[in-house]
Short mmCIF file of C-alpha atoms (C1' of nucleotides) in Angstrom, two decimals:
data_model
loop_
_atom_site.label_atom_id
_atom_site.label_comp_id
_atom_site.label_asym_id
_atom_site.label_seq_id
_atom_site.Cartn_x
_atom_site.Cartn_y
_atom_site.Cartn_z
CA UNK A 264 2.70 -29.09 51.23
CA UNK A 265 5.88 -29.45 49.68
CA UNK A 266 7.50 -27.41 47.87
CA UNK A 267 7.30 -27.48 43.93
CA UNK A 268 10.40 -28.06 41.55
CA UNK A 269 12.23 -24.80 42.08
CA UNK A 270 12.95 -22.59 38.71
CA UNK A 271 16.51 -23.10 38.03
CA UNK A 272 18.35 -19.83 36.57
CA UNK A 273 21.78 -19.44 34.79
CA UNK A 274 23.39 -15.69 35.17
CA UNK A 275 25.53 -14.46 32.40
CA UNK A 276 26.97 -11.48 32.90
CA UNK A 277 30.91 -10.10 32.31
CA UNK A 278 30.41 -8.09 35.40
CA UNK A 279 30.43 -9.68 39.12
CA UNK A 280 28.56 -6.97 40.72
CA UNK A 281 25.77 -7.46 38.47
CA UNK A 282 25.77 -11.42 38.71
CA UNK A 283 26.15 -10.50 42.49
CA UNK A 284 23.06 -8.55 42.36
CA UNK A 285 21.18 -10.31 40.24
CA UNK A 286 21.51 -13.36 42.76
CA UNK A 287 20.76 -11.66 45.56
CA UNK A 288 17.45 -10.99 44.32
CA UNK A 289 16.45 -13.99 43.13
CA UNK A 290 17.74 -16.16 45.86
CA UNK A 291 15.60 -14.21 48.01
CA UNK A 292 12.49 -16.15 45.95
CA UNK A 293 11.66 -19.39 47.32
CA UNK A 294 10.77 -20.62 44.04
CA UNK A 295 13.42 -19.41 42.24
CA UNK A 296 17.50 -20.98 42.82
CA UNK A 297 20.28 -19.31 40.83
CA UNK A 298 21.92 -22.82 40.13
CA UNK A 299 25.45 -20.90 37.70
CA UNK A 300 27.10 -18.41 36.74
CA UNK A 301 29.00 -17.01 33.18
CA UNK A 302 31.09 -14.64 32.49
CA UNK A 303 31.32 -14.42 28.81
CA UNK A 304 29.47 -16.05 25.80
CA UNK A 305 31.55 -18.49 25.85
CA UNK A 306 31.20 -19.74 29.35
CA UNK A 307 27.53 -19.20 28.96
CA UNK A 308 26.99 -21.56 26.42
CA UNK A 309 29.11 -24.33 27.88
CA UNK A 310 27.28 -23.71 31.36
CA UNK A 311 24.04 -24.20 29.98
CA UNK A 312 24.98 -27.20 28.39
CA UNK A 313 25.72 -28.69 31.29
CA UNK A 314 23.64 -27.28 33.51
CA UNK A 315 19.98 -27.50 31.79
CA UNK A 316 18.53 -24.45 33.62
CA UNK A 317 14.53 -23.30 32.84
CA UNK A 318 15.92 -19.69 32.48
CA UNK A 319 19.03 -17.85 31.41
CA UNK A 320 19.58 -14.17 32.19
CA UNK A 321 21.72 -13.39 28.71
CA UNK A 322 23.74 -9.99 29.32
CA UNK A 323 23.71 -8.65 25.80
CA UNK A 324 27.70 -7.27 25.99
CA UNK A 325 29.74 -10.13 26.95
CA UNK A 326 33.61 -10.46 25.93
CA UNK A 327 34.20 -13.53 23.21
CA UNK A 328 30.98 -13.99 22.57
CA UNK A 329 28.03 -11.36 23.17
CA UNK A 330 24.59 -12.41 24.20
CA UNK A 331 22.87 -12.76 21.21
CA UNK A 332 25.45 -15.11 19.43
CA UNK A 333 25.30 -17.11 22.70
CA UNK A 334 21.59 -17.05 22.80
CA UNK A 335 21.82 -18.20 19.15
CA UNK A 336 24.17 -20.99 20.31
CA UNK A 337 22.32 -22.18 22.92
CA UNK A 338 19.35 -22.38 21.24
CA UNK A 339 20.29 -24.40 18.17
CA UNK A 340 22.77 -26.82 20.14
CA UNK A 341 19.83 -27.91 22.22
CA UNK A 342 17.09 -30.54 22.37
CA UNK A 343 15.25 -28.96 24.90
CA UNK A 344 16.45 -25.09 25.46
CA UNK A 345 15.97 -22.59 27.83
CA UNK A 346 14.19 -20.00 28.06
CA UNK A 347 16.19 -17.10 27.07
CA UNK A 348 15.84 -13.55 29.04
CA UNK A 349 18.39 -11.13 27.30
CA UNK A 350 19.11 -8.20 29.43
CA UNK A 351 20.31 -4.65 28.24
CA UNK A 352 20.64 -1.30 29.74
CA UNK A 353 18.44 0.81 26.84
CA UNK A 354 15.14 -0.30 25.49
CA UNK A 355 15.55 1.35 22.09
CA UNK A 356 18.72 -0.89 21.77
CA UNK A 357 18.69 -2.72 18.16
CA UNK A 358 19.80 -5.45 20.35
CA UNK A 359 15.95 -6.42 20.97
CA UNK A 360 15.36 -6.77 17.25
CA UNK A 361 18.26 -9.03 17.22
CA UNK A 362 17.43 -11.03 20.60
CA UNK A 363 14.24 -11.72 19.19
CA UNK A 364 15.25 -12.44 15.79
CA UNK A 365 17.60 -15.25 16.94
CA UNK A 366 14.45 -16.60 19.69
CA UNK A 367 14.86 -15.15 22.87
CA UNK A 368 11.76 -15.83 24.75
CA UNK A 369 12.07 -12.01 26.77
CA UNK A 370 13.74 -8.69 27.07
CA UNK A 371 14.37 -7.23 30.33
CA UNK A 372 16.02 -3.73 30.85
CA UNK A 373 18.78 -3.71 33.59
CA UNK A 374 16.75 -0.56 35.76
CA UNK A 375 13.87 -2.92 36.10
CA UNK A 376 13.30 -2.86 40.16
CA UNK A 377 12.93 -5.95 41.58
CA UNK A 378 9.77 -6.76 41.20
CA UNK A 379 9.96 -6.71 37.75
CA UNK A 380 12.72 -9.05 37.68
CA UNK A 381 11.15 -12.05 39.39
CA UNK A 382 8.02 -11.42 37.53
CA UNK A 383 9.59 -11.71 34.26
CA UNK A 384 11.62 -14.85 35.65
CA UNK A 385 8.96 -16.69 36.74
CA UNK A 386 6.38 -15.63 34.06
CA UNK A 387 9.29 -16.96 31.32
CA UNK A 388 9.89 -19.87 33.54
CA UNK A 389 5.55 -21.25 33.83
CA UNK A 390 4.14 -20.22 30.90
CA UNK A 391 4.03 -21.45 27.11
CA UNK A 392 2.17 -18.15 26.07
CA UNK A 393 4.44 -15.46 27.73
CA UNK A 394 3.65 -11.71 26.85
CA UNK A 395 4.56 -11.37 22.62
CA UNK A 396 4.89 -14.78 21.47
CA UNK A 397 5.39 -16.16 18.49
CA UNK A 398 3.36 -13.17 16.70
CA UNK A 399 6.54 -10.75 17.77
CA UNK A 400 8.76 -13.60 16.42
CA UNK A 401 7.60 -12.90 13.30
CA UNK A 402 7.72 -9.49 13.26
CA UNK A 403 11.15 -9.03 14.22
CA UNK A 404 11.89 -11.83 11.30
CA UNK A 405 9.99 -9.94 9.12
CA UNK A 406 11.83 -7.16 10.06
CA UNK A 407 15.68 -8.70 9.48
CA UNK A 408 14.10 -9.21 6.17
CA UNK A 409 13.09 -5.87 5.42
CA UNK A 410 16.97 -4.70 6.61
CA UNK A 411 18.65 -6.75 4.94
CA UNK A 412 22.11 -6.33 3.55
CA UNK A 413 21.76 -4.14 0.68
CA UNK A 414 23.59 -5.46 -2.61
CA UNK A 415 26.90 -4.61 -3.99
CA UNK A 416 25.70 -2.20 -6.29
CA UNK A 417 24.84 0.22 -3.17
CA UNK A 418 28.29 0.50 -2.42
CA UNK A 419 29.53 1.28 -5.84
CA UNK A 420 26.89 4.13 -6.41
CA UNK A 421 28.55 7.95 -6.23
CA UNK A 422 27.01 10.81 -3.91
CA UNK A 423 25.21 12.24 -7.00
CA UNK A 424 23.92 9.02 -8.61
CA UNK A 425 22.21 8.10 -5.06
CA UNK A 426 20.94 11.48 -5.00
CA UNK A 427 19.66 10.77 -8.71
CA UNK A 428 18.49 7.58 -7.58
CA UNK A 429 16.16 8.95 -4.58
CA UNK A 430 14.74 11.03 -6.44
CA UNK A 431 13.78 8.63 -9.36
CA UNK A 432 12.21 6.80 -6.67
CA UNK A 433 9.99 9.69 -5.61
CA UNK A 434 9.08 9.82 -9.05
CA UNK A 435 10.39 12.28 -10.85
CA UNK A 436 11.21 12.68 -14.23
CA UNK A 437 14.72 13.61 -15.22
CA UNK A 438 13.62 17.55 -15.67
CA UNK A 439 12.50 17.74 -12.55
CA UNK A 440 15.88 15.80 -10.73
CA UNK A 441 18.05 18.36 -12.83
CA UNK A 442 15.36 21.38 -11.89
CA UNK A 443 16.02 19.75 -8.16
CA UNK A 444 19.44 19.68 -7.95
CA UNK A 445 20.17 22.71 -9.81
CA UNK A 446 21.83 21.34 -12.69
CA UNK A 447 21.59 20.84 -16.17
CA UNK A 448 19.40 17.99 -17.63
CA UNK A 449 22.32 16.63 -19.46
CA UNK A 450 23.72 15.71 -16.78
CA UNK A 451 20.90 14.06 -15.10
CA UNK A 452 20.79 12.01 -17.89
CA UNK A 453 24.16 10.68 -17.28
CA UNK A 454 23.78 9.83 -13.36
CA UNK A 455 20.62 7.74 -14.48
CA UNK A 456 22.65 6.33 -16.70
CA UNK A 457 25.15 5.50 -14.48
CA UNK A 458 22.33 4.58 -12.02
CA UNK A 459 21.02 2.21 -14.62
CA UNK A 460 24.33 0.17 -15.55
CA UNK A 461 25.17 -0.29 -11.76
CA UNK A 462 21.86 -1.52 -11.02
CA UNK A 463 21.78 -3.67 -14.09
CA UNK A 464 18.10 -2.06 -14.96
CA UNK A 465 17.06 -1.50 -17.88
CA UNK A 466 14.88 1.45 -17.80
CA UNK A 467 13.81 4.22 -14.37
CA UNK A 468 11.36 1.46 -13.29
CA UNK A 469 13.37 -1.75 -12.76
CA UNK A 470 15.93 0.73 -11.20
CA UNK A 471 13.23 2.56 -8.78
CA UNK A 472 12.45 -1.50 -7.99
CA UNK A 473 15.83 -2.48 -7.56
CA UNK A 474 15.73 0.69 -5.17
CA UNK A 475 13.01 -0.92 -3.16
CA UNK A 476 13.70 -4.19 -2.96
CA UNK A 477 17.21 -3.77 -1.46
CA UNK A 478 15.91 -1.25 1.37
CA UNK A 479 18.40 1.19 -0.63
CA UNK A 480 15.55 3.77 0.67
CA UNK A 481 15.57 3.15 4.05
CA UNK A 482 19.29 4.48 4.42
CA UNK A 483 20.37 8.29 5.16
CA UNK B 480 3.51 -4.83 58.19
CA UNK B 481 0.63 -3.17 56.52
CA UNK B 482 -0.53 -4.61 52.95
CA UNK B 483 0.81 -2.28 50.05
CA UNK B 484 -2.03 -0.68 47.75
CA UNK B 485 -3.33 -3.51 45.65
CA UNK B 486 -3.66 -3.42 41.92
CA UNK B 487 -7.38 -2.62 40.27
CA UNK B 488 -8.15 -4.12 37.58
CA UNK B 489 -11.08 -4.16 35.54
CA UNK B 490 -12.11 -6.58 33.08
CA UNK B 491 -14.09 -6.40 29.94
CA UNK B 492 -15.18 -9.26 27.99
CA UNK B 493 -18.32 -10.06 26.38
CA UNK B 494 -18.93 -13.62 27.72
CA UNK B 495 -19.74 -13.82 31.78
CA UNK B 496 -18.21 -17.09 32.41
CA UNK B 497 -14.87 -15.84 31.32
CA UNK B 498 -14.94 -12.91 33.31
CA UNK B 499 -16.12 -14.91 36.45
CA UNK B 500 -13.34 -17.36 35.49
CA UNK B 501 -10.87 -14.25 35.44
CA UNK B 502 -12.56 -12.81 38.37
CA UNK B 503 -11.76 -15.51 40.69
CA UNK B 504 -8.15 -16.41 39.81
CA UNK B 505 -7.02 -12.77 40.30
CA UNK B 506 -8.80 -12.49 43.38
CA UNK B 507 -7.33 -15.33 44.61
CA UNK B 508 -4.26 -13.15 44.95
CA UNK B 509 -4.15 -10.47 47.56
CA UNK B 510 -2.38 -8.11 46.09
CA UNK B 511 -5.29 -8.41 43.24
CA UNK B 512 -8.40 -6.46 43.12
CA UNK B 513 -11.09 -6.88 40.75
CA UNK B 514 -12.65 -3.04 40.50
CA UNK B 515 -15.18 -3.59 37.45
CA UNK B 516 -16.17 -5.66 34.62
CA UNK B 517 -17.47 -4.57 31.31
CA UNK B 518 -18.57 -6.62 28.59
CA UNK B 519 -18.48 -4.10 25.58
CA UNK B 520 -16.05 -1.88 24.23
CA UNK B 521 -18.31 1.32 25.08
CA UNK B 522 -18.77 0.28 28.23
CA UNK B 523 -15.26 -0.70 29.01
CA UNK B 524 -14.39 2.67 28.08
CA UNK B 525 -17.12 4.24 30.78
CA UNK B 526 -16.07 2.25 33.09
CA UNK B 527 -11.78 3.00 32.98
CA UNK B 528 -13.42 6.40 32.12
CA UNK B 529 -14.78 6.21 35.85
CA UNK B 530 -12.78 3.82 38.00
CA UNK B 531 -9.21 4.59 36.60
CA UNK B 532 -7.80 0.69 37.06
CA UNK B 533 -4.00 0.26 37.23
CA UNK B 534 -5.18 -2.89 34.76
CA UNK B 535 -7.56 -3.64 32.04
CA UNK B 536 -7.80 -7.19 31.01
CA UNK B 537 -9.06 -6.49 27.46
CA UNK B 538 -10.75 -8.86 25.18
CA UNK B 539 -9.83 -8.47 21.67
CA UNK B 540 -13.94 -9.40 20.19
CA UNK B 541 -16.61 -7.51 21.80
CA UNK B 542 -20.09 -6.18 20.74
CA UNK B 543 -20.34 -2.67 19.49
CA UNK B 544 -16.74 -1.15 19.80
CA UNK B 545 -13.51 -3.78 19.58
CA UNK B 546 -10.99 -4.16 22.33
CA UNK B 547 -8.69 -2.63 19.86
CA UNK B 548 -10.44 0.66 19.50
CA UNK B 549 -11.79 0.56 23.34
CA UNK B 550 -7.77 0.57 24.11
CA UNK B 551 -7.29 3.19 21.24
CA UNK B 552 -10.05 5.63 22.68
CA UNK B 553 -8.82 4.79 26.54
CA UNK B 554 -5.53 5.59 25.96
CA UNK B 555 -6.40 8.55 24.19
CA UNK B 556 -8.54 9.70 26.17
CA UNK B 557 -7.04 9.64 29.88
CA UNK B 558 -4.03 11.56 31.65
CA UNK B 559 -2.71 8.69 32.97
CA UNK B 560 -4.17 5.54 31.54
CA UNK B 561 -4.07 1.95 33.03
CA UNK B 562 -2.03 -0.64 31.48
CA UNK B 563 -4.07 -2.82 29.11
CA UNK B 564 -3.70 -6.45 28.17
CA UNK B 565 -4.80 -7.41 25.45
CA UNK B 566 -6.42 -11.36 25.80
CA UNK B 567 -7.46 -13.31 22.43
CA UNK B 568 -7.16 -16.93 21.52
CA UNK B 569 -4.99 -17.20 19.25
CA UNK B 570 -1.50 -15.49 19.35
CA UNK B 571 -0.97 -15.56 15.73
CA UNK B 572 -4.05 -13.29 15.49
CA UNK B 573 -3.30 -9.80 13.23
CA UNK B 574 -4.80 -8.06 16.87
CA UNK B 575 -1.54 -8.73 17.83
CA UNK B 576 -0.41 -6.20 15.54
CA UNK B 577 -3.28 -4.17 16.10
CA UNK B 578 -2.97 -4.57 19.87
CA UNK B 579 1.08 -2.93 19.49
CA UNK B 580 -0.32 -0.42 17.31
CA UNK B 581 -2.50 1.04 19.44
CA UNK B 582 -0.38 1.19 22.70
CA UNK B 583 -1.82 -1.98 24.34
CA UNK B 584 1.14 -2.83 27.21
CA UNK B 585 1.21 -6.63 26.57
CA UNK B 586 -0.98 -9.27 24.96
CA UNK B 587 -2.17 -12.30 26.50
CA UNK B 588 -3.44 -15.59 25.66
CA UNK B 589 -6.93 -16.85 26.63
CA UNK B 590 -5.19 -20.59 27.12
CA UNK B 591 -2.80 -18.91 29.40
CA UNK B 592 -2.86 -20.71 32.92
CA UNK B 593 -3.61 -18.56 36.14
CA UNK B 594 0.20 -18.17 36.97
CA UNK B 595 0.57 -16.52 33.79
CA UNK B 596 -2.44 -14.37 33.94
CA UNK B 597 -1.45 -13.16 37.40
CA UNK B 598 1.66 -12.80 36.78
CA UNK B 599 1.26 -10.82 33.80
CA UNK B 600 -1.07 -8.31 35.36
CA UNK B 601 1.57 -7.31 38.20
CA UNK B 602 4.31 -7.64 36.24
CA UNK B 603 2.43 -4.85 33.63
CA UNK B 604 1.26 -2.86 36.58
CA UNK B 605 4.60 -2.91 38.23
CA UNK B 606 6.98 -1.96 35.62
CA UNK B 607 7.74 0.78 33.69
CA UNK B 608 9.48 -1.81 31.25
CA UNK B 609 8.23 -4.84 31.09
CA UNK B 610 9.15 -7.33 28.85
CA UNK B 611 9.25 -5.96 24.60
CA UNK B 612 8.94 -2.20 25.48
CA UNK B 613 9.23 0.37 22.90
CA UNK B 614 11.03 -1.37 20.78
CA UNK B 615 8.20 -3.40 20.01
CA UNK B 616 6.21 -0.90 19.50
CA UNK B 617 8.29 0.83 16.99
CA UNK B 618 8.56 -2.50 15.62
CA UNK B 619 4.45 -2.83 15.38
CA UNK B 620 4.26 1.16 14.36
CA UNK B 621 6.38 0.01 11.41
CA UNK B 622 4.74 -2.83 10.93
CA UNK B 623 1.49 -1.32 10.58
CA UNK B 624 3.17 1.75 8.58
CA UNK B 625 3.72 -1.26 5.98
CA UNK B 626 0.84 -2.95 5.88
CA UNK B 627 -1.40 0.50 6.28
CA UNK B 628 -5.12 0.69 4.49
CA UNK B 629 -4.60 0.31 1.17
CA UNK B 630 -5.70 3.52 -1.02
CA UNK B 631 -9.74 3.32 -2.39
CA UNK B 632 -7.88 2.77 -6.17
CA UNK B 633 -6.67 -0.69 -5.17
CA UNK B 634 -10.15 -1.68 -5.16
CA UNK B 635 -11.31 -0.02 -8.41
CA UNK B 636 -8.58 -2.21 -10.15
CA UNK B 637 -10.07 -4.49 -12.43
CA UNK B 638 -8.49 -7.94 -12.93
CA UNK B 639 -6.61 -7.42 -16.00
CA UNK B 640 -5.60 -3.72 -14.47
CA UNK B 641 -4.44 -5.37 -11.28
CA UNK B 642 -2.38 -7.63 -13.43
CA UNK B 643 -0.97 -5.51 -15.16
CA UNK B 644 0.31 -3.69 -12.66
CA UNK B 645 2.24 -6.41 -10.86
CA UNK B 646 3.33 -6.84 -14.16
CA UNK B 647 4.95 -3.12 -14.28
CA UNK B 648 6.07 -3.52 -10.99
CA UNK B 649 7.82 -6.40 -11.73
CA UNK B 650 9.79 -4.17 -14.40
CA UNK B 651 8.25 -5.32 -17.86
CA UNK B 652 7.76 -3.77 -20.59
CA UNK B 653 4.40 -2.86 -22.11
CA UNK B 654 5.61 -5.30 -25.09
CA UNK B 655 7.17 -8.12 -22.28
CA UNK B 656 3.40 -7.52 -20.21
CA UNK B 657 1.45 -8.19 -23.80
CA UNK B 658 3.48 -11.57 -24.69
CA UNK B 659 3.20 -12.57 -21.08
CA UNK B 660 -1.22 -12.46 -20.42
CA UNK B 661 -1.31 -13.82 -24.46
CA UNK B 662 -3.05 -10.23 -25.62
CA UNK B 663 -2.16 -7.67 -27.75
CA UNK B 664 0.36 -4.52 -27.45
CA UNK B 665 -2.77 -2.12 -27.37
CA UNK B 666 -4.78 -3.89 -24.77
CA UNK B 667 -1.58 -3.61 -22.31
CA UNK B 668 -1.43 0.21 -23.43
CA UNK B 669 -5.32 0.50 -22.44
CA UNK B 670 -4.55 -1.10 -19.31
CA UNK B 671 -1.50 0.64 -18.19
CA UNK B 672 -3.81 4.03 -19.19
CA UNK B 673 -6.56 2.79 -16.76
CA UNK B 674 -3.97 2.24 -13.72
CA UNK B 675 -2.42 5.43 -14.16
CA UNK B 676 -5.87 7.17 -14.19
CA UNK B 677 -6.63 5.24 -11.18
CA UNK B 678 -3.30 5.64 -9.61
CA UNK B 679 -3.18 9.07 -10.39
CA UNK B 680 0.28 8.51 -11.61
CA UNK B 681 2.15 10.20 -14.38
CA UNK B 682 3.81 7.49 -15.92
CA UNK B 683 4.55 3.63 -14.94
CA UNK B 684 7.61 4.69 -12.46
CA UNK B 685 5.12 6.37 -10.47
CA UNK B 686 2.19 3.46 -10.58
CA UNK B 687 5.21 1.52 -9.48
CA UNK B 688 5.97 3.08 -6.53
CA UNK B 689 2.63 3.66 -5.64
CA UNK B 690 1.80 0.01 -5.99
CA UNK B 691 4.82 -0.14 -3.33
CA UNK B 692 3.99 2.56 -1.07
CA UNK B 693 0.34 1.46 -0.67
CA UNK B 694 1.08 -2.28 -0.10
CA UNK B 695 -0.30 -3.37 -3.25
CA UNK B 696 2.01 -6.43 -3.91
CA UNK B 697 1.68 -7.96 -0.66
CA UNK B 698 -1.94 -8.72 -1.28
CA UNK B 699 -2.80 -11.54 -3.11
"C1'" DG C 1152 -33.96 -4.60 -24.80
"C1'" DC C 1153 -30.40 -1.69 -22.82
"C1'" DG C 1154 -26.89 0.59 -20.05
"C1'" DG C 1155 -23.13 -0.25 -17.62
"C1'" DT C 1156 -18.39 -2.43 -16.76
"C1'" DC C 1157 -14.83 -5.06 -18.74
"C1'" DC C 1158 -11.59 -6.69 -22.22
"C1'" DT C 1159 -10.12 -6.55 -26.33
"C1'" DC C 1160 -7.80 -4.05 -30.32
"C1'" DC C 1161 -6.80 -0.04 -33.44
"C1'" DC C 1162 -5.18 4.69 -35.24
"C1'" DC C 1163 -1.88 9.17 -34.66
"C1'" DC C 1164 1.35 12.14 -32.49
"C1'" DG C 1165 4.32 14.16 -29.13
"C1'" DC C 1166 7.69 13.37 -25.99
"C1'" DG C 1167 10.59 11.88 -22.34
"C1'" DC C 1168 13.78 8.21 -21.80
"C1'" DG C 1169 18.05 5.63 -22.64
"C1'" DG C 1170 22.09 4.55 -25.60
"C1'" DC C 1171 25.93 6.33 -28.18
"C1'" DG C 1172 30.34 9.34 -28.24
"C1'" DG C 1173 32.47 13.59 -26.93
"C1'" DA C 1174 34.68 16.83 -23.65
"C1'" DG C 1175 36.79 20.02 -20.14
"C1'" DG C 1176 36.93 20.57 -15.27
"C1'" DC C 1177 39.00 19.29 -10.31
"C1'" DG C 1178 40.58 16.53 -6.82
"C1'" DG C 1179 42.99 12.56 -5.13
"C1'" DA C 1180 46.58 8.73 -5.31
"C1'" DT C 1181 51.31 6.86 -7.60
"C1'" DA D 914 53.18 15.36 -13.36
"C1'" DT D 915 50.28 11.69 -14.66
"C1'" DC D 916 46.41 8.82 -14.44
"C1'" DC D 917 41.73 8.41 -12.40
"C1'" DG D 918 37.36 9.01 -10.52
"C1'" DC D 919 33.37 12.15 -10.58
"C1'" DC D 920 30.76 15.83 -11.63
"C1'" DT D 921 29.16 18.52 -15.38
"C1'" DC D 922 27.33 19.37 -19.61
"C1'" DC D 923 26.56 18.73 -25.29
"C1'" DG D 924 25.12 16.48 -29.31
"C1'" DC D 925 22.42 12.72 -32.26
"C1'" DC D 926 19.21 8.98 -32.56
"C1'" DG D 927 15.70 5.40 -31.95
"C1'" DC D 928 12.16 3.83 -29.68
"C1'" DG D 929 8.90 3.04 -25.61
"C1'" DC D 930 5.84 5.29 -23.71
"C1'" DG D 931 1.79 7.58 -22.33
"C1'" DG D 932 -2.23 10.97 -24.54
"C1'" DG D 933 -6.54 11.06 -27.31
"C1'" DG D 934 -10.10 9.04 -29.29
"C1'" DG D 935 -12.89 4.92 -31.65
"C1'" DA D 936 -14.50 0.72 -31.80
"C1'" DG D 937 -16.19 -3.94 -31.37
"C1'" DG D 938 -17.91 -7.97 -28.60
"C1'" DA D 939 -19.02 -10.39 -23.80
"C1'" DC D 940 -21.42 -10.36 -19.88
"C1'" DC D 941 -24.57 -8.34 -16.11
"C1'" DG D 942 -28.72 -6.42 -14.48
"C1'" DC D 943 -32.73 -3.42 -14.74
#
DNA sequence: GCGGTCCTCCCCCGCGCGGCGGAGGCGGAT
DNA sequence: ATCCGCCTCCGCCGCGCGGGGGAGGACCGC
């Protein structure tokens, strides 16, 4: 029985040693073939465009263009893009979200052992539906939307005004806010007025809505 | 060289044919061993408790207890719980979120081919860090929080009251709501009063906060 | 029929809220 | 020294809001 077409892999990592190690692990498998390497994001885009691999192992931190943007460019520029697996060091990295957002097919930790690495590459290459498919992408997209860039007015709020808005969004009255902040009721009214002016809100309810919609309440 | 300890797998699916098919696929691999089967969620919990497998392939739709709750019970009840892979038919199933929420290690589609299935089992069993680990869990947990079960008061709101609350959450005054709904201002006040009473809010601002926090605004 | 819920609308009342202008202190920038 | 932004507080005023209670009509199920 003749060997099936091997899975063609490109490695993108700025550290030569990492590439060498990955190549050693993957080349030991008969069905895997490392066809190219790249040391920068820009190089990765170029190499993938030329070699058309099945799978790309993409490091996140790279010179020039990071792995996320490289992934983005590759997936946007090609008709039949490869499956891109993003590789990073820490699993609670914020890059995980970015990787999912731009359409990476998978996510792998650098401390994964050889079995996991090889298994992931095979799984990603073969199956339309690998672990955590479209639904997780949707999740990430939603997360990105929820953490969207806050409007300009957020930066313009002073410290006290931010505090007041937070208390407003907790459903407190002006008098209650005054007690909590240990200032006079008149002071709170002044801050509230500033908040309304800066947010463009007519009343405290609209200000609270703006606080929710802008994600203001999710920041420190 | 002696064979390493095989990966011990339990299958949970209410359809005998599915179990048979899965068993056939997995048993063909030397390093996989199907040690048990279950046809219901309750049975799955019992079987896993007794056999202590490495991996469980858990169908979502099952009699008595569904796969999600079974997963929850298994992970909660054992010290060293198995890796549980939830199996379903459609990938944009809402079960995906539930599966992640309760701590499933992976997610697999029924239409996956044999390679993908075997690869997933191996990957889940071997690696602490499979594709999409803790960070995705966090994502799902956040999603679950955002889409938390609506409080009882949501169901108690009448049609008009819901409309009014929605308009309140859009930042409209009572007069504006009256114009939009083409009713008298007094009517709106009545509805607002009902909303405040049912939500337990002191004022419209607290009602709007409740609407946001409860996810009321995301329902039709 | 008769109770129940829902929608509609009315009254009065008190008060929190928001808009207005003014004022003093304090710290940093020029 | 001067300005400016921020925080603090004061008064006054109008009004929207929320609480309370009442009332009529439409629809539904027992």
